[in-house]
Amino acid sequence: MIRKMIALDWRAMKVYQIRFPILPVFVFVFGWLYTPLLVIPLCVIFCLSFSINPFAVEEKGELNKLYLTLPVKRKEVVAGRFALSLILLFCGMVMGIAILPLVNLVALSKWYLSLEWYLTIMALSVLLYAVFNLFMFPVLFRLGYQKGKFWGFYLPIGFFGIMFGGFSGISMLPGNERLALNFLEYASKNLLFISGGMVALGAGLLVLSYAISVKVYSKRDF
Amino acid sequence: MNNAIEIKNLSKRYKNFLLDGISFSVPSGYICGFIGQNGAGKTTTMKLMLNMALKDSGEIEVLGKSGDDESLKEELGVLFDQPYFQEDWNPIDIERAVKPFYRQWDSKAYHQYLAKFSLDPKQKFKAMSRGMKMKLGMAVTLSHDAKLLLLDEPTSGLDPVMRDEMLDVFRDYLVEEDRTIFFSTHITSDLEKIADYIIYIQDGRIVYSGLKDELTEKYCLIRGGEGDLPQDKRKSMIGLREHTAGFEGMIEVTETGGFPPEVVIETVTLEDIMVHMSRNGETL
C-alpha cells in the first residue's frame, strides 16, 4: 500500500516534477559561487522541500479527500508521504555526491574529501533533514499547506536561532572561550563516532516526526 | 430486507453546527434521496460515513462493515459535488492514480464510460466543463464494481440535459442486483424522478426516513380564499401563508375534512414538503 501511496503522491505533484531537474543546476551554481562543502546538504534540503509539494497540491486539488475516498488507512497516507520524502532524501544524497566533484573542477575553493569526511557531511545532511522534517511534516499534516507552511518554515529558523544563540552565550562564559574549538577538534578526531551519532539522532527525530504526524493526521477532519 | 446503510445515534459537533444523534437505515437495492436545506448536515453525514470527518459518538455500518473499516471503500463509489482530481491530470492519469487501489478495477469499463460520456482521455481535468468533470467522476465511480454509490450533490450546477443524463447513468447502475445509491441533493426534482426512499434532514436532525411515496401521499397542498381557513385547522397547517386574497399551506391528507368546498387541494412534491417544513421548522 505504501508503494501505491508513493506513486499517487508522485503523480499528484505532476505539475512540479518539471522543476526537479533544475535542482542540481541550482546546487552546482551555488557550490561554485560559495563552497563545494554545501553541495550535499543543499541537495538534501532542496529534495526535502521538493517532498513537501504533495502538501501544496493537496489543498488546491483536495488530495486528502481523494485519499479518504480510496481504500487507504490514514496511517498509510502518512507512511507513503514519509517514504516518498526518504526516497527524495536518498536522491538528494546521490545527487550531491555526483555534483560535488564537478563543482570542485570549477570552484575557487576546492575540497577533496576523504571517505570519512564524506560520511560526516552526509550524516550532517541527514540530521538537518530530520530536524526540518520534524518541524514541517507534523505541522503540515495537522494544518495543511497554507496554514502550516508559516510554522513549518519559521519554527526551524527559530529553533536554529535559539540553538546558535544559546551556544554563543555559553561560549562567551569565562573558561568556555575554546568550547567551539575543542568541540571541533574532538569531532575531527572522532569523525565516524560523530557521524554515527548524527545519523542516530536524525533517525530518532524522524521516528518522532512520523509518530506525531500519524497522530495528528488521524484526528483531522476534512 | 438487508440494509446497505445503518446509522445509529450519530453525533458530530462543530463550532456552529450539531449533528444531533441521527439514526436511519437505507435498504439495499434502493435509490435513496438524502434531502435537506443547505447546511442541514447532509455533507457532514456523508463525510462521517466515509471517515473523512471523525464522529463524536454513534455507530455507522455500511454494507455490513463498520464505517472505520477502510476495506469498505473497495465497495463504495464516492462522488462529491466536485471530483477530487488534480487539475493537471487527464483521464489516463486519473486511471493510473486510482486503479492500483481497487482490486476490482475494470479498465475496459472505464474506457467504455469515457467513450459513452464523450470524454477525451487526454484532456486535462482543468480544461473540462463542470458537466464533463462530473461525468469523469462517475466513470471512475462506476469502474470498480461498487455495491453502493455515495453521491453528494452530484447534479448541482449541471444543466437540465446533463442532469437527465446523470440520472440515466444511475438507473443503468441499478440494473444489477443488490446495488444501492445514496444520493444527497437539494434539487428534489431529480429525486421525484428516480428515488424510492427518502431521508430528510433538517438542522442536524432526521425528520423523515421512509418510502418516498408514503411521504408524498401523506401530505397535500391546500389553497383557499379569505375566510376559507377554519380556526380549528390553523394548528394542522404546515408552512401556512396568509395574504389579502386568502391562504395557502400544507396539511396532512387525513386533516382535509372540515374545509369549505371552495378550497383547492393538490398533491405535494418533495420540494413543497421541504419548503413548507422549513417555513416554520416543523418535523414530520
XYZ file of C-alpha atoms in Angstrom:
506
model
C 0.000 0.000 0.000
C 2.871 2.382 0.798
C 4.208 1.878 -2.718
C 0.806 2.821 -4.117
C 0.709 5.916 -1.942
C 4.196 6.945 -3.081
C 3.085 6.582 -6.693
C -0.096 8.568 -6.036
C 1.769 11.380 -4.261
C 4.323 11.496 -7.054
C 1.569 11.677 -9.691
C -0.253 14.334 -7.685
C 2.727 16.676 -7.947
C 2.921 16.241 -11.693
C 2.926 19.999 -12.114
C 6.100 20.302 -10.003
C 8.015 17.379 -11.493
C 9.438 19.549 -14.242
C 11.247 21.596 -11.587
C 13.176 18.619 -10.249
C 15.913 18.668 -12.952
C 16.555 22.338 -12.097
C 17.678 21.445 -8.553
C 21.148 20.075 -9.500
C 21.791 23.100 -11.713
C 20.954 25.446 -8.864
C 23.115 23.493 -6.410
C 26.014 23.428 -8.878
C 25.923 27.211 -9.277
C 25.622 27.724 -5.516
C 28.524 25.361 -4.812
C 30.627 27.057 -7.483
C 29.959 30.566 -6.124
C 30.255 29.734 -2.422
C 31.757 26.430 -1.364
C 31.501 22.834 -2.601
C 31.065 21.768 1.037
C 27.457 22.930 0.876
C 26.591 20.823 -2.156
C 25.396 17.668 -0.372
C 23.423 19.401 2.430
C 21.844 21.729 -0.131
C 20.783 18.843 -2.346
C 19.214 17.144 0.665
C 17.369 20.258 1.839
C 16.120 21.015 -1.670
C 14.880 17.451 -2.009
C 13.149 17.759 1.362
C 11.480 20.944 0.129
C 10.504 19.130 -3.046
C 8.915 16.361 -0.983
C 6.601 18.950 0.565
C 4.925 19.507 -2.796
C 2.172 16.923 -2.182
C 1.070 19.117 0.730
C 0.997 22.114 -1.596
C -1.113 20.381 -4.227
C -3.398 18.628 -1.779
C -5.289 21.765 -0.827
C -5.787 23.012 -4.355
C -6.862 19.632 -5.683
C -8.317 18.394 -2.372
C -5.983 15.434 -2.475
C -6.749 14.483 1.126
C -10.361 13.991 0.240
C -9.386 11.820 -2.711
C -7.230 9.701 -0.375
C -10.083 9.276 2.048
C -12.462 8.043 -0.628
C -9.927 5.344 -1.526
C -9.451 2.156 0.491
C -6.472 3.587 2.350
C -5.838 4.000 6.067
C -4.815 7.439 7.279
C -1.650 5.907 8.706
C -0.760 4.687 5.225
C -1.191 8.187 3.800
C 1.384 9.448 6.304
C 3.680 6.477 5.732
C 3.527 6.998 1.969
C 4.466 10.637 2.237
C 7.347 9.906 4.608
C 8.551 7.131 2.323
C 8.486 9.468 -0.683
C 10.397 12.042 1.320
C 13.020 9.451 2.316
C 13.389 8.390 -1.304
C 13.965 12.010 -2.194
C 16.496 12.251 0.647
C 18.349 9.374 -0.942
C 18.109 11.078 -4.346
C 19.465 14.268 -2.785
C 22.457 12.372 -1.354
C 23.229 10.711 -4.657
C 22.774 13.996 -6.499
C 25.090 15.800 -4.073
C 27.785 13.106 -4.255
C 27.639 13.252 -8.056
C 27.750 17.055 -8.246
C 30.487 17.675 -5.665
C 33.421 16.500 -7.874
C 32.036 18.567 -10.761
C 31.830 21.675 -8.593
C 35.405 21.044 -7.427
C 36.540 21.303 -11.040
C 35.379 24.910 -11.332
C 35.103 26.290 -7.794
C 37.779 28.587 -6.381
C 37.897 26.744 -3.064
C 38.332 23.053 -3.712
C 37.504 20.332 -1.224
C 38.811 16.855 -1.977
C 37.212 14.957 0.879
C 38.230 11.660 2.378
C 35.593 8.957 2.790
C 35.300 9.842 6.488
C 34.518 13.466 5.658
C 32.037 12.435 3.004
C 30.250 10.333 5.612
C 30.283 13.202 8.087
C 28.764 15.654 5.625
C 26.156 13.069 4.664
C 25.371 12.425 8.324
C 25.059 16.148 8.972
C 22.716 16.373 5.998
C 20.578 13.569 7.417
C 20.410 15.370 10.741
C 19.425 18.659 9.072
C 16.820 16.817 7.026
C 15.408 15.177 10.155
C 15.233 18.466 12.089
C 13.425 20.236 9.237
C 11.210 17.197 8.759
C 10.258 17.184 12.438
C 9.299 20.840 12.302
C 7.471 20.668 8.993
C 5.689 17.370 8.465
C 3.599 17.166 11.653
C 2.568 20.805 11.233
C 1.656 20.273 7.584
C -0.268 17.105 8.394
C -2.163 18.960 11.094
C -2.826 22.311 9.437
C -2.365 21.692 5.726
C -0.004 23.646 3.493
C -1.424 27.169 3.557
C -1.529 27.472 7.336
C 1.260 25.012 8.051
C 3.953 26.447 5.789
C 4.310 29.508 8.006
C 5.024 27.462 11.108
C 6.882 24.788 9.180
C 9.437 27.328 7.943
C 9.630 29.675 10.889
C 9.795 27.095 13.678
C 13.101 25.602 12.461
C 14.540 29.083 11.889
C 13.592 29.968 15.463
C 14.991 26.668 16.711
C 18.331 27.156 14.972
C 18.426 30.761 16.159
C 17.922 29.674 19.772
C 20.493 26.890 19.421
C 23.057 29.257 17.912
C 22.318 31.987 20.444
C 22.490 29.507 23.315
C 25.793 28.060 22.130
C 27.259 31.524 21.539
C 26.151 32.589 25.006
C 27.708 29.548 26.654
C 30.915 30.033 24.627
C 31.240 33.560 25.963
C 31.158 32.477 29.583
C 34.550 32.663 31.332
C 36.509 29.458 30.773
C 34.440 28.451 27.714
C 36.346 30.509 25.154
C 37.720 27.407 23.476
C 34.481 25.407 23.685
C 33.753 25.527 19.964
C 37.365 24.831 19.034
C 37.558 21.947 21.493
C 34.374 20.514 20.090
C 35.623 20.796 16.514
C 38.926 19.243 17.478
C 37.175 16.342 19.195
C 34.841 15.911 16.235
C 37.672 15.909 13.702
C 39.418 13.177 15.642
C 36.236 11.099 16.036
C 34.513 11.664 12.739
C 32.878 8.253 12.489
C 31.559 8.408 16.045
C 30.133 11.892 15.499
C 28.670 10.853 12.141
C 27.044 7.786 13.682
C 25.647 9.949 16.463
C 24.160 12.417 13.992
C 22.570 9.633 11.945
C 21.167 8.003 15.089
C 19.804 11.335 16.317
C 18.363 12.034 12.864
C 16.691 8.633 12.774
C 15.215 9.243 16.219
C 13.846 12.625 15.149
C 12.332 11.076 12.025
C 10.604 8.378 14.066
C 9.284 11.080 16.388
C 8.148 13.168 13.419
C 6.346 10.156 11.912
C 4.641 9.258 15.195
C 3.397 12.826 15.714
C 2.274 13.058 12.071
C 0.258 9.835 12.319
C -1.365 11.052 15.499
C -2.338 14.492 14.229
C -3.454 13.301 10.787
C -5.655 10.592 12.277
C -7.514 13.254 14.278
C -8.022 15.680 11.415
C -11.453 16.419 9.992
C -11.840 17.028 6.287
C -34.572 -6.910 3.888
C -30.834 -6.142 4.181
C -29.786 -2.633 4.923
C -26.978 -1.115 2.904
C -26.547 1.661 5.469
C -27.283 1.652 9.194
C -26.636 4.761 11.219
C -27.350 4.847 14.954
C -27.186 7.892 17.221
C -24.527 9.559 15.117
C -23.321 12.857 16.524
C -20.808 15.422 15.446
C -20.359 18.866 16.887
C -18.770 21.747 15.017
C -18.438 25.304 16.236
C -21.709 26.404 14.644
C -23.416 23.128 13.897
C -24.551 19.996 15.663
C -25.418 16.723 14.005
C -27.691 15.596 16.748
C -27.649 11.833 17.312
C -29.170 10.914 13.963
C -30.341 7.384 13.170
C -31.567 5.955 9.893
C -31.172 2.972 7.628
C -31.223 2.524 3.881
C -32.402 -0.781 2.434
C -30.272 -2.475 -0.228
C -31.365 -2.108 -3.825
C -32.927 1.324 -3.405
C -32.168 4.771 -4.673
C -32.272 6.789 -1.505
C -32.528 10.540 -1.659
C -30.924 12.378 1.234
C -32.611 15.743 1.284
C -32.397 18.874 3.330
C -31.563 22.527 3.042
C -28.011 23.747 2.587
C -26.259 23.399 5.919
C -28.726 20.827 7.255
C -25.998 18.198 7.723
C -26.055 16.159 4.507
C -22.377 16.518 3.610
C -21.317 16.122 7.245
C -23.229 12.848 7.449
C -21.608 11.582 4.267
C -18.158 12.615 5.425
C -18.728 10.765 8.685
C -19.797 7.689 6.729
C -16.518 7.866 4.820
C -14.439 8.588 7.911
C -13.400 11.896 6.348
C -14.756 13.602 9.412
C -14.485 11.897 12.785
C -17.663 11.160 14.694
C -18.116 12.244 18.298
C -20.370 9.277 19.018
C -22.660 6.773 17.363
C -22.405 3.796 15.063
C -22.001 3.621 11.319
C -22.417 0.382 9.443
C -22.191 0.316 5.668
C -22.627 -2.880 3.640
C -22.322 -4.831 6.880
C -18.948 -3.305 7.768
C -18.027 -0.674 10.291
C -17.523 2.785 8.850
C -13.967 2.730 10.243
C -13.057 -0.283 8.132
C -11.103 1.093 5.174
C -11.605 -2.077 3.119
C -15.237 -1.000 2.893
C -14.210 1.672 0.405
C -13.393 -1.013 -2.161
C -17.136 -1.492 -2.401
C -18.110 2.161 -2.404
C -18.319 4.552 -5.283
C -17.989 8.088 -3.979
C -18.687 11.308 -5.809
C -18.965 14.687 -4.174
C -20.133 17.866 -5.855
C -16.696 18.113 -7.455
C -14.422 15.118 -8.099
C -11.160 15.321 -6.155
C -8.710 15.099 -9.018
C -5.643 17.190 -9.689
C -6.090 19.945 -12.231
C -3.228 18.699 -14.385
C -4.431 15.132 -14.554
C -6.188 13.800 -17.607
C -8.470 10.729 -17.543
C -5.496 8.457 -18.276
C -3.535 9.934 -15.335
C -6.591 9.522 -13.147
C -6.890 5.863 -14.023
C -3.189 5.340 -13.279
C -3.610 7.106 -9.945
C -6.675 5.297 -8.615
C -6.557 1.908 -10.355
C -3.926 0.372 -8.025
C -6.224 0.897 -5.042
C -9.123 -1.186 -6.367
C -8.824 -4.910 -6.850
C -11.988 -4.865 -8.939
C -10.887 -2.027 -11.207
C -12.160 -2.628 -14.749
C -10.114 -0.662 -17.295
C -12.348 -1.751 -20.136
C -15.434 -0.451 -18.351
C -13.636 2.826 -17.527
C -12.736 3.463 -21.144
C -16.232 2.487 -22.230
C -17.647 5.087 -19.841
C -15.205 7.688 -21.159
C -16.415 6.944 -24.674
C -20.052 6.881 -23.608
C -19.669 10.268 -21.911
C -17.696 11.647 -24.898
C -14.655 12.395 -22.720
C -11.258 12.778 -24.334
C -8.789 10.566 -22.402
C -6.067 13.182 -22.957
C -7.981 16.293 -21.965
C -6.765 17.865 -18.744
C -9.188 17.963 -15.842
C -8.849 21.748 -15.548
C -9.947 22.174 -19.163
C -13.181 20.268 -18.617
C -16.580 21.819 -18.042
C -18.374 21.080 -14.792
C -20.587 18.548 -16.529
C -17.584 16.769 -18.022
C -15.869 16.689 -14.625
C -18.914 15.115 -13.038
C -19.148 12.548 -15.828
C -15.481 11.738 -15.359
C -16.092 11.348 -11.634
C -18.961 8.993 -12.410
C -16.783 6.997 -14.828
C -14.252 6.452 -12.007
C -17.015 5.713 -9.502
C -18.615 3.098 -11.747
C -15.447 1.310 -12.843
C -14.644 -0.735 -9.760
C -17.841 -2.695 -9.261
C -19.049 -0.618 -6.312
C -22.020 -2.026 -4.420
C -23.060 1.321 -3.042
C -22.791 4.769 -4.551
C -22.478 7.672 -2.126
C -23.182 10.798 -4.099
C -23.164 14.246 -2.584
C -24.986 16.801 -4.723
C -23.811 15.123 -7.932
C -26.238 17.055 -10.126
C -25.880 20.503 -8.616
C -24.625 23.039 -11.113
C -25.479 20.852 -14.088
C -27.880 21.947 -16.797
C -31.180 20.022 -17.113
C -29.995 17.910 -20.059
C -26.817 16.925 -18.259
C -28.781 16.158 -15.079
C -31.102 13.915 -17.022
C -28.097 12.060 -18.472
C -26.686 11.562 -14.984
C -29.995 10.165 -13.775
C -29.926 7.706 -16.668
C -26.484 6.601 -15.543
C -27.849 5.970 -12.043
C -30.735 3.940 -13.464
C -28.357 1.827 -15.544
C -26.193 1.234 -12.496
C -29.135 -0.198 -10.579
C -29.916 -2.792 -13.252
C -27.614 -5.219 -11.451
C -28.936 -6.685 -8.219
C -28.012 -5.578 -4.704
C -26.780 -2.175 -5.737
C -27.783 0.885 -3.804
C -27.491 4.610 -4.353
C -27.428 7.111 -1.513
C -27.872 10.443 -3.158
C -27.745 13.716 -1.289
C -29.266 16.704 -3.006
C -31.347 19.779 -2.555
C -32.598 19.500 -6.142
C -35.638 17.478 -5.266
C -36.959 17.292 -8.833
C -34.190 14.760 -9.546
C -35.408 12.616 -6.704
C -39.018 12.827 -7.884
C -37.795 11.054 -10.998
C -35.658 8.287 -9.561
C -35.713 7.920 -5.765
C -37.747 5.271 -3.965
C -36.623 6.102 -0.467
C -36.154 9.446 1.266
C -34.188 10.570 4.252
C -34.941 14.138 5.207
C -32.565 16.003 7.470
C -33.292 19.383 8.993
C -30.947 21.334 11.263
C -28.868 18.262 12.050
C -31.829 16.012 12.845
C -33.562 13.362 10.774
C -37.190 14.327 10.341
C -38.259 11.598 7.940
C -36.875 8.262 6.848
C -39.001 6.022 4.650
C -40.521 5.405 1.238
C -40.859 8.446 -0.979
C -44.432 7.652 -1.989
C -45.522 7.324 1.631
C -44.117 10.769 2.279
C -45.722 12.479 -0.708
C -49.042 10.700 -0.135
C -49.148 11.766 3.473
C -49.479 15.482 2.689
C -51.292 17.753 0.297
C -51.251 21.423 -0.572
C -54.316 23.430 0.228
C -55.285 26.889 -1.032
C -58.327 28.945 -0.290
C -59.791 32.426 -0.239
C -60.272 34.806 2.626
C -62.354 33.193 5.362
C -61.837 29.642 3.988
C -59.479 28.610 6.772
C -61.401 27.296 9.791
C -59.920 28.387 13.086
C -59.573 24.809 14.355
C -57.453 23.878 11.283
C -54.792 26.513 11.799
C -52.759 24.266 14.079
C -52.742 21.479 11.494
C -51.406 23.707 8.728
C -47.710 23.407 7.918
C -45.950 26.429 6.485
C -49.137 28.470 6.466
C -49.035 31.689 4.444
C -51.898 34.148 4.677
C -52.356 37.082 2.333
C -55.080 39.514 1.386
C -56.647 37.091 -1.089
C -56.640 34.062 1.205
C -54.203 31.406 2.433
C -52.026 28.514 1.261
C -50.136 25.807 3.104
C -49.566 22.116 3.521
C -51.602 19.719 5.590
C -51.831 16.007 6.261
C -54.316 14.318 3.908
C -56.231 12.949 6.891
C -56.838 16.509 8.081
C -58.527 17.802 4.931
C -62.066 17.279 6.231
C -63.795 20.365 7.562
C -62.646 22.828 4.887
C -65.225 24.561 2.722
C -65.652 23.028 -0.800
C -64.120 26.152 -2.426
C -60.583 25.323 -1.294
C -58.177 23.817 -3.804
C -56.332 20.653 -2.768
C -53.287 19.487 -4.728
C -50.718 16.724 -4.388
C -47.338 17.701 -2.971
C -43.862 17.315 -4.363
C -40.740 16.787 -2.258
C -39.887 20.417 -2.869
C -43.269 21.503 -1.482
C -42.639 19.418 1.614
C -39.159 20.883 2.120
C -40.322 24.437 1.554
C -43.325 24.217 3.871
C -41.468 22.360 6.587
C -38.666 24.868 6.576
C -41.075 27.797 6.866
C -41.887 27.023 10.446
C -39.359 24.370 11.405
C -41.939 21.578 11.596
C -40.936 17.977 11.953
C -42.790 15.186 10.183
